[in-house]
mmCIF file of C-alpha atoms in Angstrom:
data_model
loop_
_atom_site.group_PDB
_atom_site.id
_atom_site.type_symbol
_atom_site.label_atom_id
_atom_site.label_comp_id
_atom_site.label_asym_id
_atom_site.label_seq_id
_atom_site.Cartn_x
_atom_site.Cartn_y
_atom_site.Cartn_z
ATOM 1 C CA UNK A 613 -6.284 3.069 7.747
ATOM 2 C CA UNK A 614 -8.641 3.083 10.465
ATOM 3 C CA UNK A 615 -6.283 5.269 12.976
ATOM 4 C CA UNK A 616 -5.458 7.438 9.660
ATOM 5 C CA UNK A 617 -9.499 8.070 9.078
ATOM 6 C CA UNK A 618 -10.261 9.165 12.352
ATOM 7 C CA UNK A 619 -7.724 11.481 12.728
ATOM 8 C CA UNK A 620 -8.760 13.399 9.581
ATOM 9 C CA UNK A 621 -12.161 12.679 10.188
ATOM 10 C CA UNK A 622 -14.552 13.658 13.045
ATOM 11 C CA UNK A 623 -17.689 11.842 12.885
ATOM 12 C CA UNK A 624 -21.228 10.775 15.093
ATOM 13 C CA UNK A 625 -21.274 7.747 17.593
ATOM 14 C CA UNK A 626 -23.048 5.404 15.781
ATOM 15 C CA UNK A 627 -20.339 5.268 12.956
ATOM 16 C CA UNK A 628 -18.036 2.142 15.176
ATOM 17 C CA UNK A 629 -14.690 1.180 14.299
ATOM 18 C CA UNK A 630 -16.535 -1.735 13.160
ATOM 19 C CA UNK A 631 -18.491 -0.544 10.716
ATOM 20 C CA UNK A 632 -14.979 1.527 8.971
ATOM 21 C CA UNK A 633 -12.918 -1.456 9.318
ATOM 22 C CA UNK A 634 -16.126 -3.489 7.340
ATOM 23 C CA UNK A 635 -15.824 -0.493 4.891
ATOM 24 C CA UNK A 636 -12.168 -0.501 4.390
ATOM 25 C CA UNK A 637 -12.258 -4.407 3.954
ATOM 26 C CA UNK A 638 -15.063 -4.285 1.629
ATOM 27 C CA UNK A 639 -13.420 -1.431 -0.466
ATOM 28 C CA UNK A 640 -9.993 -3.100 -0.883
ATOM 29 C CA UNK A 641 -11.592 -6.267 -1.875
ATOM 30 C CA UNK A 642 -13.011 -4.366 -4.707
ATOM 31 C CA UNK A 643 -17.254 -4.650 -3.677
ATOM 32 C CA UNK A 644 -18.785 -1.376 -2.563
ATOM 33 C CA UNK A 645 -19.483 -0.663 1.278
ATOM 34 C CA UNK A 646 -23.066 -0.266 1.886
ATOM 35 C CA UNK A 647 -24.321 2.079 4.456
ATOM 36 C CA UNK A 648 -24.849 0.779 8.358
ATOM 37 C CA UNK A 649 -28.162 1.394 9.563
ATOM 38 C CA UNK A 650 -28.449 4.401 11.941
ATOM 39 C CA UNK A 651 -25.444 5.923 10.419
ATOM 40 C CA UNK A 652 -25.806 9.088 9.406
ATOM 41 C CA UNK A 653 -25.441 10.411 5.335
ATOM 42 C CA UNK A 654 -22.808 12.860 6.042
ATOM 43 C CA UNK A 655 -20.806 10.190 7.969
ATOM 44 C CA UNK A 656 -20.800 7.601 5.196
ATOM 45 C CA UNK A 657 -19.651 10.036 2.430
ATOM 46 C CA UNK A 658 -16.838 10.881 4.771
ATOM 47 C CA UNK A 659 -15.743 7.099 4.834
ATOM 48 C CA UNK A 660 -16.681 6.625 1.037
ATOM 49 C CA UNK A 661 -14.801 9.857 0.460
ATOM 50 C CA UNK A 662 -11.921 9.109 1.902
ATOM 51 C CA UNK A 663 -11.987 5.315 0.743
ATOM 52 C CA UNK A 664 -11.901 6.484 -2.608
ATOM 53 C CA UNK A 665 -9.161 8.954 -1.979
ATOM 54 C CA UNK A 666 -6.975 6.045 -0.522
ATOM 55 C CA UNK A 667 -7.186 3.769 -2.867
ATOM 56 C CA UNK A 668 -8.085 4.853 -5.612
ATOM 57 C CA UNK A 669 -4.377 5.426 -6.596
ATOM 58 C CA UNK A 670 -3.196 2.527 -5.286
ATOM 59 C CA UNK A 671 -4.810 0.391 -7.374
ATOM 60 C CA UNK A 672 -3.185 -2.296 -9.997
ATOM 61 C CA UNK A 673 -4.762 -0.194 -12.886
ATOM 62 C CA UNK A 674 -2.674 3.101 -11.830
ATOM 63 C CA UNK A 675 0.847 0.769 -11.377
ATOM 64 C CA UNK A 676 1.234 3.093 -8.497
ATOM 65 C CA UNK A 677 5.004 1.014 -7.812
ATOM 66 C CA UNK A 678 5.658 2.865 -11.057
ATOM 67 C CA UNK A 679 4.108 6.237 -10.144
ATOM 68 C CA UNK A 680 4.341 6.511 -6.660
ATOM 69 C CA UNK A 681 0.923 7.509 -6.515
ATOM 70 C CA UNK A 682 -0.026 5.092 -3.318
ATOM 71 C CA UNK A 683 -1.161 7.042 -0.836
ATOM 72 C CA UNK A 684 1.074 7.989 2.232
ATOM 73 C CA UNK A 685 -1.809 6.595 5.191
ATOM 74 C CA UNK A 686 -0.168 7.508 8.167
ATOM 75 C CA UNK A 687 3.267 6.522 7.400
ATOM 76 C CA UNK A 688 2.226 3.509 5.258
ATOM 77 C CA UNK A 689 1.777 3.385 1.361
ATOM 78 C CA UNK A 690 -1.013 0.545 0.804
ATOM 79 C CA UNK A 691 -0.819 -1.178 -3.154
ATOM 80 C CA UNK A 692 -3.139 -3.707 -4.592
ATOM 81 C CA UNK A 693 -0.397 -5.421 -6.541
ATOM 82 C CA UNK A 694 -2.706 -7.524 -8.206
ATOM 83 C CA UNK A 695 -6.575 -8.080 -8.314
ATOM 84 C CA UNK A 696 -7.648 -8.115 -4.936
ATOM 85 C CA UNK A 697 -4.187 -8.335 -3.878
ATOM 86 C CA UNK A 698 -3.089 -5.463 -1.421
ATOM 87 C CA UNK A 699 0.669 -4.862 0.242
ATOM 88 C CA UNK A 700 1.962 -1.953 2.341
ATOM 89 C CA UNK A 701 5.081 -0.942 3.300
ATOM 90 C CA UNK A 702 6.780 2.328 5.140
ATOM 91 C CA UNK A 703 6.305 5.571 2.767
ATOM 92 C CA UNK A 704 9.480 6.428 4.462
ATOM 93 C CA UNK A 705 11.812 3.194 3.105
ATOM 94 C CA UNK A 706 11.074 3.971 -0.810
ATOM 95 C CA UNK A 707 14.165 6.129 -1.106
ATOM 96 C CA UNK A 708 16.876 4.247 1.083
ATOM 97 C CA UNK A 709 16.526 1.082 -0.505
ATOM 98 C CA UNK A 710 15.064 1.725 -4.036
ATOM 99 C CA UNK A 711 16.930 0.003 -7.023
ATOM 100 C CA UNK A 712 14.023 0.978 -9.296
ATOM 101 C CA UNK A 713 10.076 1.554 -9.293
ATOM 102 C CA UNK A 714 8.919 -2.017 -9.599
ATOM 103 C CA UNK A 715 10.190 -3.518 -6.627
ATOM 104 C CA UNK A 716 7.178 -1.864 -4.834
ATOM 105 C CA UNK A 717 4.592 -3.658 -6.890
ATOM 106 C CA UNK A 718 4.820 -6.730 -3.458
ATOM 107 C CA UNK A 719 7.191 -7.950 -1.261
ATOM 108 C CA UNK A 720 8.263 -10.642 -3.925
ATOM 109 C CA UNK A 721 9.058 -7.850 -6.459
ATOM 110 C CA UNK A 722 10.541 -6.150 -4.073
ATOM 111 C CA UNK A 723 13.311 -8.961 -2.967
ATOM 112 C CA UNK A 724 13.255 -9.728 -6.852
ATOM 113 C CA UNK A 725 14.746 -6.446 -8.355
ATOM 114 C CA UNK A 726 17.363 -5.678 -5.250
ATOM 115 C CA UNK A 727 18.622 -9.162 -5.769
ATOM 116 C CA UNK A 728 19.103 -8.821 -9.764
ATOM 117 C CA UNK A 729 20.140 -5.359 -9.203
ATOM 118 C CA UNK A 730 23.100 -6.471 -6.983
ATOM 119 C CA UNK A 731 23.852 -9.694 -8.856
ATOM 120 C CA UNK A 732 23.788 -8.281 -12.317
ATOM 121 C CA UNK A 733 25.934 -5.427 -11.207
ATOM 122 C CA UNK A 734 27.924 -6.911 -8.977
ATOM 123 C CA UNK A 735 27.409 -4.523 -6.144
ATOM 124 C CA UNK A 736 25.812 -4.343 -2.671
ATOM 125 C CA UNK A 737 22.419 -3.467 -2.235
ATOM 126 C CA UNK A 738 21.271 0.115 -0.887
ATOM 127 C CA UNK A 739 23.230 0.764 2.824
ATOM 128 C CA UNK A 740 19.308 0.766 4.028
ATOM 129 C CA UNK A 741 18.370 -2.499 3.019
ATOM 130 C CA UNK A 742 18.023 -4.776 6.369
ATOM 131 C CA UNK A 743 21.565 -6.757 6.989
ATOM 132 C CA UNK A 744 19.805 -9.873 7.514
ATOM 133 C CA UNK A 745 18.157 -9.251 3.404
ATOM 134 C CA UNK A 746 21.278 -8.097 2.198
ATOM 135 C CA UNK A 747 22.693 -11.345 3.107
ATOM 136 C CA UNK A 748 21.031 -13.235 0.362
ATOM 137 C CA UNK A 749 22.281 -10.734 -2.267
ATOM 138 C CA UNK A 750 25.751 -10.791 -4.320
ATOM 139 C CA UNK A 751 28.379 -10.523 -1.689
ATOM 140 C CA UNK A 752 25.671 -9.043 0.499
#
């Protein structure tokens, strides 16, 4: 996330890498960042800004594994699967190896549905899904 903000952002000196990353760990454990010292205004409403932006939709209360509203963060889609919980995984690898929505909820889910998906059925999972997972499925 860090990376993602300053590439979309451009902001003074005295807002460190530091004082985002304290931001973005404050913000996905759910408190509220509060302003360095010697940072200026315009600075912090970028990184509340785009906190909010982030994960706003990625939160439990928006089932975003249901939506697909978690945002794509520089090739990443970040999830709080549960209070204070928070997965990623690669934006890009929802397609090849979806079975259905709610495998992206965590990694658990997502081992969960592709396993009952290819047991119940009796098939293979998706081509996509890593040889050494697939192994564990029906068949796999």
């Amino acid at each position: 996330m860090l990376a993602h903000f300053k590439k979309a952002n451009n902001v003074g000196k005295a807002l460190t890498d530091d004082m985002v990353l304290e931001a973005i760990r404050e913000e996905l454990e759910g408190t509220v960042p509060v302003m360095p010292n010697g940072v200026a205004p315009s600075d912090w409403k970028l990184v509340i800004d785009y906190l909010k932006l982030v994960t706003e939709r990625s939160r439990g209360s928006y089932s975003p594994w249901f939506e697909n509203t978690a945002v794509n963060v520089g090739g990443r889609a970040y999830v709080e699967s549960y209070d204070n919980e928070w997965w990623s995984y690669e934006h890009a690898s929802r397609a090849p190896t979806r079975v259905n929505n709610y495998q992206w909820r965590s990694p658990a889910e997502w081992f969960a549905e592709v396993y009952a998906i290819t047991w119940l059925k009796k098939v293979k999972p998706p081509a996509a899904v890593d040889a050494s997972v697939a192994a564990f499925m029906w068949q796999g």
